[in-house]
Amino acid sequence: MNEKETYDVLLSEHFRLGELTRSAAAIRYGLRNEPNEVQTERLRQLCLRVLEPLRRRFGVLRITSGFRSAEVNRLVGGVPSSQHTLGEAADIFTPSAEVQRKMKDFIVCNLPYDQLIVYHRPKTGARWLHVSLKSDRGNNRYQLLCSGQTERTTEGGGK
């Protein structure tokens, strides 16, 4: 499959594979950032079970990071065990503290997730949510973290 065909692969009604694999680091260094079949299916499950419900509730989502090859993950400073490298995670830009809080609450109360991390970079004002889902590797932890600090861990929260 060529790069254009790969980009256009539909994972769900509103999300394409290219949106979940696009990486400035990969482009800058001329790297291919393509998931294998297992990773692609995990991305599909993340889209169907988490991102689509979020889109229905909040409108268009801006995904800032999805799948990362091991090399891309290293270049962006990701931890070696990042769920991004497994096809299980996406980072979502949030335009304000209020929208971020509402999205976080919606996920916690309504959706399955393994880890939900609320990020805020005070220097730039940037805000985003990291959400991951284990669709085929055991039970989700329903772990909620804020800027790297544990806020609450629940057993079997969400749906």
Backbone as JSON, one array per atom type, in Angstrom:
{
  "sequence": "MNEKETYDVLLSEHFRLGELTRSAAAIRYGLRNEPNEVQTERLRQLCLRVLEPLRRRFGVLRITSGFRSAEVNRLVGGVPSSQHTLGEAADIFTPSAEVQRKMKDFIVCNLPYDQLIVYHRPKTGARWLHVSLKSDRGNNRYQLLCSGQTERTTEGGGK",
  "N": [[0.85, -1.18, 0.0], [0.58, 2.23, -0.84], [1.75, 5.43, 0.5], [-0.34, 7.37, 0.42], [-2.64, 5.76, 0.18], [-2.45, 4.35, 2.59], [-2.74, 6.47, 4.41], [-5.42, 7.14, 3.96], [-6.96, 5.03, 4.94], [-9.85, 4.05, 6.56], [-10.54, 4.06, 9.97], [-12.68, 4.35, 11.59], [-15.92, 5.91, 11.55], [-15.25, 8.7, 11.46], [-12.47, 8.9, 11.63], [-9.29, 8.54, 10.22], [-6.53, 6.41, 9.37], [-4.2, 7.85, 8.79], [-4.5, 10.19, 10.28], [-4.02, 9.29, 12.82], [-1.43, 8.49, 12.71], [0.19, 10.48, 11.81], [3.1, 12.43, 12.14], [5.21, 14.94, 13.16], [7.87, 14.63, 13.84], [8.53, 12.23, 12.54], [8.24, 13.05, 9.88], [10.16, 15.12, 9.77], [12.54, 13.66, 10.14], [12.42, 11.84, 8.11], [11.19, 9.34, 8.5], [9.29, 6.31, 8.42], [6.16, 5.9, 9.82], [4.42, 3.65, 10.52], [1.88, 1.51, 11.61], [1.64, -2.01, 12.44], [-0.56, -4.79, 11.57], [-1.82, -5.65, 13.98], [-1.42, -3.43, 15.68], [-2.81, -1.53, 14.18], [-5.43, -2.52, 14.35], [-5.84, -2.15, 17.09], [-5.75, 0.64, 17.19], [-8.07, 1.1, 15.71], [-10.03, 0.1, 17.48], [-9.67, 1.9, 19.6], [-10.52, 4.23, 18.32], [-13.24, 3.56, 17.68], [-14.38, 2.97, 20.21], [-13.67, 5.01, 21.98], [-12.74, 7.54, 20.81], [-14.7, 8.15, 18.78], [-17.19, 8.31, 20.33], [-16.45, 10.55, 21.88], [-16.18, 12.47, 19.87], [-18.8, 12.61, 18.92], [-20.0, 13.81, 21.13], [-18.49, 16.19, 21.58], [-17.78, 17.33, 19.16], [-15.55, 17.99, 16.36], [-12.36, 16.54, 16.83], [-8.97, 17.27, 17.63], [-6.31, 15.42, 17.04], [-3.21, 15.12, 18.41], [-1.17, 13.34, 18.72], [-0.83, 9.96, 17.94], [-0.4, 6.74, 17.04], [2.99, 5.74, 17.48], [6.02, 4.8, 16.1], [8.75, 2.87, 17.46], [11.12, 4.31, 17.08], [10.21, 6.92, 16.42], [8.88, 7.46, 18.8], [11.05, 7.52, 20.57], [12.42, 9.76, 19.58], [10.64, 11.84, 20.18], [10.75, 11.88, 22.87], [9.23, 10.06, 24.31], [8.3, 7.57, 26.75], [9.85, 4.34, 26.84], [7.97, 2.28, 27.21], [5.6, 3.3, 26.26], [2.14, 3.47, 25.51], [1.46, 4.49, 23.09], [3.18, 3.31, 21.25], [2.1, 0.85, 20.97], [-0.23, 1.18, 19.66], [-2.36, 1.94, 21.15], [-3.04, 4.43, 22.2], [-3.96, 7.92, 22.23], [-3.37, 11.41, 21.92], [-5.17, 14.28, 22.66], [-5.84, 17.49, 21.67], [-6.97, 20.14, 23.71], [-8.93, 23.02, 23.86], [-9.39, 24.71, 26.05], [-9.44, 25.07, 29.66], [-11.95, 24.48, 30.66], [-13.22, 22.96, 28.59], [-11.44, 20.83, 28.56], [-11.83, 19.77, 31.14], [-14.54, 18.98, 30.94], [-14.4, 17.07, 28.9], [-12.7, 15.18, 30.1], [-14.31, 14.43, 32.3], [-16.48, 13.3, 30.91], [-15.28, 11.09, 29.66], [-14.39, 9.62, 31.94], [-16.84, 9.02, 33.19], [-18.33, 7.67, 31.22], [-16.94, 6.1, 29.29], [-14.79, 3.37, 28.2], [-11.44, 3.07, 29.35], [-7.9, 2.84, 29.68], [-5.8, 4.42, 30.67], [-5.95, 7.79, 31.57], [-4.7, 10.86, 31.08], [-4.35, 14.1, 32.19], [-3.08, 16.94, 30.85], [-1.32, 20.02, 31.22], [0.47, 22.74, 30.11], [1.87, 25.23, 31.64], [3.62, 27.36, 30.76], [3.09, 27.74, 28.03], [0.39, 27.52, 27.9], [-0.8, 25.4, 26.69], [-3.0, 22.62, 26.45], [-3.93, 19.25, 26.84], [-5.33, 15.95, 26.47], [-4.36, 12.7, 27.24], [-5.34, 9.61, 26.22], [-5.81, 6.18, 26.69], [-6.47, 2.79, 25.64], [-6.87, -0.53, 26.41], [-7.53, -3.01, 24.3], [-7.16, -5.62, 23.72], [-5.37, -6.74, 25.48], [-5.74, -7.62, 28.15], [-7.2, -6.38, 31.26], [-8.47, -3.03, 31.52], [-7.07, -0.36, 33.42], [-8.32, 1.92, 34.36], [-7.14, 4.36, 35.17], [-6.54, 7.56, 36.34], [-4.68, 10.4, 35.79], [-3.11, 13.5, 36.58], [-1.24, 15.81, 34.94], [0.94, 14.1, 35.23], [0.8, 13.38, 37.89], [-0.78, 11.2, 40.16], [-4.22, 11.32, 40.33], [-6.57, 9.9, 40.8], [-7.31, 6.51, 41.06], [-9.36, 4.1, 39.75], [-11.33, 1.16, 40.12], [-12.59, -0.56, 37.56], [-14.03, 1.64, 36.57], [-15.91, 3.83, 34.37], [-17.33, 2.55, 31.27]],
  "CA": [[0.0, 0.0, 0.0], [1.4, 3.44, -0.84], [1.53, 6.33, 1.63], [-1.67, 7.99, 0.29], [-3.63, 4.73, 0.5], [-2.35, 4.09, 4.03], [-3.33, 7.62, 5.09], [-6.87, 7.18, 3.77], [-7.65, 3.88, 5.54], [-10.81, 4.43, 7.59], [-10.55, 3.27, 11.19], [-14.05, 4.5, 12.08], [-16.67, 6.85, 10.72], [-14.62, 10.02, 11.32], [-11.03, 8.87, 11.84], [-8.47, 7.83, 9.25], [-5.25, 5.95, 9.88], [-3.22, 8.93, 8.67], [-4.68, 11.13, 11.38], [-3.48, 8.67, 14.03], [-0.01, 8.16, 12.5], [0.92, 11.68, 11.39], [4.1, 12.8, 13.14], [6.17, 15.94, 12.69], [9.22, 14.04, 14.01], [8.72, 11.27, 11.45], [8.43, 13.83, 8.65], [11.44, 15.82, 9.88], [13.66, 12.72, 10.02], [12.2, 10.95, 6.98], [10.88, 8.01, 9.02], [7.94, 5.77, 8.22], [5.5, 5.72, 11.12], [3.29, 2.81, 10.13], [1.58, 0.4, 12.51], [1.37, -3.32, 11.84], [-1.99, -5.13, 11.6], [-2.3, -5.68, 15.37], [-1.47, -2.05, 16.14], [-3.89, -0.87, 13.45], [-6.71, -2.94, 14.96], [-5.94, -1.47, 18.38], [-6.15, 2.02, 16.88], [-9.48, 1.05, 15.31], [-10.83, -0.04, 18.7], [-9.59, 3.19, 20.3], [-11.4, 5.15, 17.61], [-14.64, 3.15, 17.82], [-14.87, 2.91, 21.59], [-13.35, 6.22, 22.77], [-12.7, 8.79, 20.05], [-16.0, 8.44, 18.15], [-18.12, 8.87, 21.32], [-16.01, 11.91, 22.22], [-16.49, 13.35, 18.74], [-20.26, 12.83, 18.92], [-20.34, 14.69, 22.24], [-17.77, 17.46, 21.61], [-17.45, 17.83, 17.83], [-14.28, 17.58, 15.77], [-11.23, 16.43, 17.75], [-7.65, 17.43, 17.04], [-5.38, 14.43, 17.57], [-1.84, 15.63, 18.27], [-0.28, 12.18, 18.65], [-1.5, 8.66, 18.02], [0.62, 5.7, 16.97], [4.39, 6.12, 17.3], [7.0, 3.72, 16.0], [9.72, 2.97, 18.56], [12.07, 5.38, 16.76], [9.52, 8.21, 16.58], [8.65, 7.63, 20.23], [12.33, 7.92, 21.16], [12.73, 11.12, 19.14], [9.77, 12.82, 20.84], [10.95, 11.79, 24.32], [8.27, 9.16, 24.94], [8.87, 6.48, 27.54], [9.91, 3.13, 26.01], [6.77, 1.45, 27.37], [4.44, 4.11, 25.88], [1.04, 2.8, 24.82], [1.44, 4.99, 21.72], [3.91, 2.37, 20.4], [1.27, -0.34, 20.84], [-1.45, 1.53, 18.95], [-3.43, 1.99, 22.16], [-3.18, 5.75, 22.82], [-4.05, 9.15, 21.43], [-3.36, 12.67, 22.64], [-6.2, 15.14, 22.09], [-5.73, 18.91, 22.02], [-8.17, 20.73, 24.31], [-8.73, 24.46, 23.7], [-9.53, 25.47, 27.29], [-9.55, 24.27, 30.89], [-13.34, 24.03, 30.78], [-13.43, 21.87, 27.64], [-10.63, 19.72, 29.03], [-12.52, 19.18, 32.3], [-15.76, 18.33, 30.47], [-14.01, 15.86, 28.17], [-12.21, 14.24, 31.12], [-15.46, 13.91, 33.05], [-17.25, 12.45, 30.02], [-14.55, 9.83, 29.52], [-14.42, 8.9, 33.23], [-18.2, 8.56, 33.51], [-19.05, 6.99, 30.15], [-16.17, 5.35, 28.29], [-13.71, 2.52, 28.69], [-10.09, 3.6, 29.13], [-6.86, 2.27, 30.54], [-5.16, 5.54, 31.34], [-6.38, 9.11, 31.13], [-3.78, 11.82, 31.68], [-4.71, 15.49, 31.93], [-1.85, 17.73, 30.76], [-1.37, 21.48, 31.04], [1.8, 23.33, 30.09], [1.64, 26.63, 32.03], [4.4, 28.34, 29.99], [2.46, 28.0, 26.73], [-1.06, 27.43, 28.03], [-1.28, 24.22, 25.95], [-3.72, 21.61, 27.23], [-4.33, 18.09, 26.08], [-5.64, 14.72, 27.18], [-3.83, 11.44, 26.73], [-6.27, 8.53, 26.57], [-5.41, 4.88, 26.14], [-7.44, 1.71, 25.78], [-6.41, -1.9, 26.15], [-8.65, -3.71, 23.68], [-6.85, -7.04, 23.56], [-4.24, -7.11, 26.33], [-6.11, -7.67, 29.57], [-8.15, -5.41, 31.79], [-8.12, -1.63, 31.64], [-6.82, 0.05, 34.81], [-9.12, 3.1, 34.7], [-6.23, 5.2, 35.93], [-6.63, 8.98, 36.01], [-3.51, 11.14, 36.25], [-3.1, 14.92, 36.2], [0.12, 16.3, 34.69], [1.89, 13.13, 35.73], [0.54, 13.04, 39.29], [-1.98, 10.4, 40.3], [-5.37, 11.98, 40.94], [-7.48, 8.88, 41.29], [-7.33, 5.25, 40.34], [-10.61, 3.43, 40.05], [-11.47, -0.21, 39.66], [-13.76, -0.78, 36.71], [-14.78, 2.85, 36.27], [-16.3, 3.91, 32.97], [-18.16, 1.45, 30.77]],
  "C": [[0.9, 1.24, 0.0], [0.98, 4.36, 0.3], [0.14, 6.96, 1.6], [-2.76, 6.99, 0.66], [-3.63, 4.42, 1.99], [-3.02, 5.21, 4.8], [-4.84, 7.56, 5.07], [-7.63, 5.99, 4.38], [-8.56, 4.37, 6.67], [-10.71, 3.48, 8.78], [-11.95, 3.26, 11.81], [-14.72, 5.55, 11.22], [-15.92, 8.16, 10.45], [-13.1, 10.03, 11.42], [-10.33, 7.99, 10.81], [-7.12, 7.48, 9.88], [-4.2, 7.07, 9.85], [-3.29, 9.94, 9.79], [-4.04, 10.61, 12.67], [-2.01, 8.28, 13.88], [0.83, 9.36, 12.09], [1.86, 12.12, 12.52], [5.09, 13.79, 12.53], [7.59, 15.38, 12.79], [9.51, 13.06, 12.88], [8.99, 12.0, 10.13], [9.81, 14.48, 8.65], [12.62, 14.89, 9.63], [13.48, 11.7, 8.9], [11.91, 9.52, 7.39], [9.47, 7.59, 8.64], [7.37, 5.5, 9.61], [4.24, 4.91, 10.88], [3.09, 1.66, 11.11], [1.41, -0.91, 11.75], [-0.12, -3.62, 11.97], [-2.56, -5.12, 13.01], [-2.44, -4.26, 15.91], [-2.58, -1.27, 15.46], [-5.25, -1.25, 14.02], [-6.9, -2.3, 16.32], [-6.34, 0.0, 18.18], [-7.62, 2.09, 16.49], [-10.39, 0.96, 16.54], [-10.82, 1.24, 19.53], [-10.52, 4.21, 19.65], [-12.87, 4.82, 17.85], [-15.17, 3.33, 19.23], [-14.63, 4.17, 22.41], [-13.46, 7.49, 21.91], [-14.01, 9.14, 19.36], [-17.03, 8.96, 19.17], [-17.74, 10.29, 21.75], [-16.36, 12.89, 21.11], [-17.99, 13.64, 18.68], [-20.66, 13.84, 19.99], [-19.74, 16.1, 22.1], [-17.44, 18.04, 20.23], [-16.07, 17.35, 17.39], [-13.17, 17.61, 16.82], [-9.94, 16.64, 16.98], [-6.69, 16.47, 17.74], [-3.97, 14.94, 17.34], [-0.81, 14.51, 18.23], [-1.11, 10.92, 18.8], [-0.41, 7.6, 18.05], [2.0, 6.32, 16.79], [5.23, 4.87, 17.15], [7.98, 3.91, 17.16], [10.69, 4.13, 18.32], [11.43, 6.76, 16.92], [9.28, 8.48, 18.06], [9.92, 8.1, 20.94], [12.64, 9.38, 20.82], [11.88, 12.18, 19.84], [9.87, 12.75, 22.37], [9.93, 10.94, 25.03], [8.97, 8.07, 25.74], [8.86, 5.21, 26.68], [8.66, 2.26, 26.08], [5.48, 2.18, 26.97], [3.39, 3.29, 25.13], [0.86, 3.34, 23.4], [2.12, 3.98, 20.79], [3.13, 1.07, 20.17], [0.01, -0.08, 20.01], [-2.64, 1.69, 19.89], [-3.72, 3.39, 22.69], [-3.29, 6.86, 21.8], [-4.0, 10.34, 22.39], [-4.31, 13.61, 21.9], [-5.99, 16.56, 22.58], [-7.05, 19.37, 22.63], [-7.96, 22.25, 24.36], [-8.82, 25.28, 24.98], [-9.62, 24.51, 28.48], [-10.96, 23.7, 31.03], [-13.63, 22.85, 29.86], [-12.65, 20.63, 28.09], [-11.32, 19.0, 30.2], [-13.77, 18.42, 31.85], [-15.43, 17.04, 29.72], [-13.52, 14.79, 29.14], [-13.38, 13.61, 31.85], [-16.3, 12.97, 32.19], [-16.57, 11.09, 29.86], [-14.67, 9.01, 30.8], [-15.8, 8.29, 33.49], [-18.84, 7.65, 32.46], [-18.26, 6.03, 29.27], [-15.15, 4.42, 28.92], [-12.37, 3.22, 28.43], [-9.13, 2.87, 30.07], [-6.23, 3.38, 31.36], [-5.66, 6.83, 30.72], [-5.48, 10.1, 31.85], [-4.17, 13.21, 31.22], [-3.42, 16.32, 31.98], [-2.16, 19.2, 30.59], [0.07, 21.99, 31.11], [1.64, 24.82, 30.38], [2.39, 27.66, 31.18], [3.71, 28.72, 28.69], [0.94, 28.03, 26.81], [-1.64, 26.21, 27.33], [-1.92, 23.22, 26.91], [-4.06, 20.46, 26.31], [-4.63, 16.94, 27.02], [-4.96, 13.56, 26.47], [-4.84, 10.38, 27.16], [-5.79, 7.25, 25.91], [-6.48, 3.85, 26.45], [-6.75, 0.39, 25.49], [-7.61, -2.65, 25.58], [-8.41, -5.21, 23.59], [-5.72, -7.53, 24.47], [-4.61, -7.12, 27.82], [-7.02, -6.52, 29.96], [-7.6, -3.99, 31.79], [-8.01, -1.26, 33.11], [-7.73, 1.18, 35.28], [-8.33, 4.02, 35.62], [-6.3, 6.63, 35.42], [-5.45, 9.7, 36.63], [-3.64, 12.58, 35.79], [-1.66, 15.39, 36.12], [1.16, 15.39, 35.32], [1.7, 12.73, 37.18], [-0.76, 12.26, 39.39], [-3.08, 11.2, 40.98], [-6.28, 10.94, 41.56], [-7.32, 7.63, 40.43], [-8.61, 4.54, 40.73], [-10.56, 2.0, 39.54], [-12.75, -0.28, 38.85], [-14.61, 0.44, 36.48], [-15.13, 2.88, 34.79], [-17.13, 2.72, 32.56], [-17.38, 0.62, 29.8]]
}
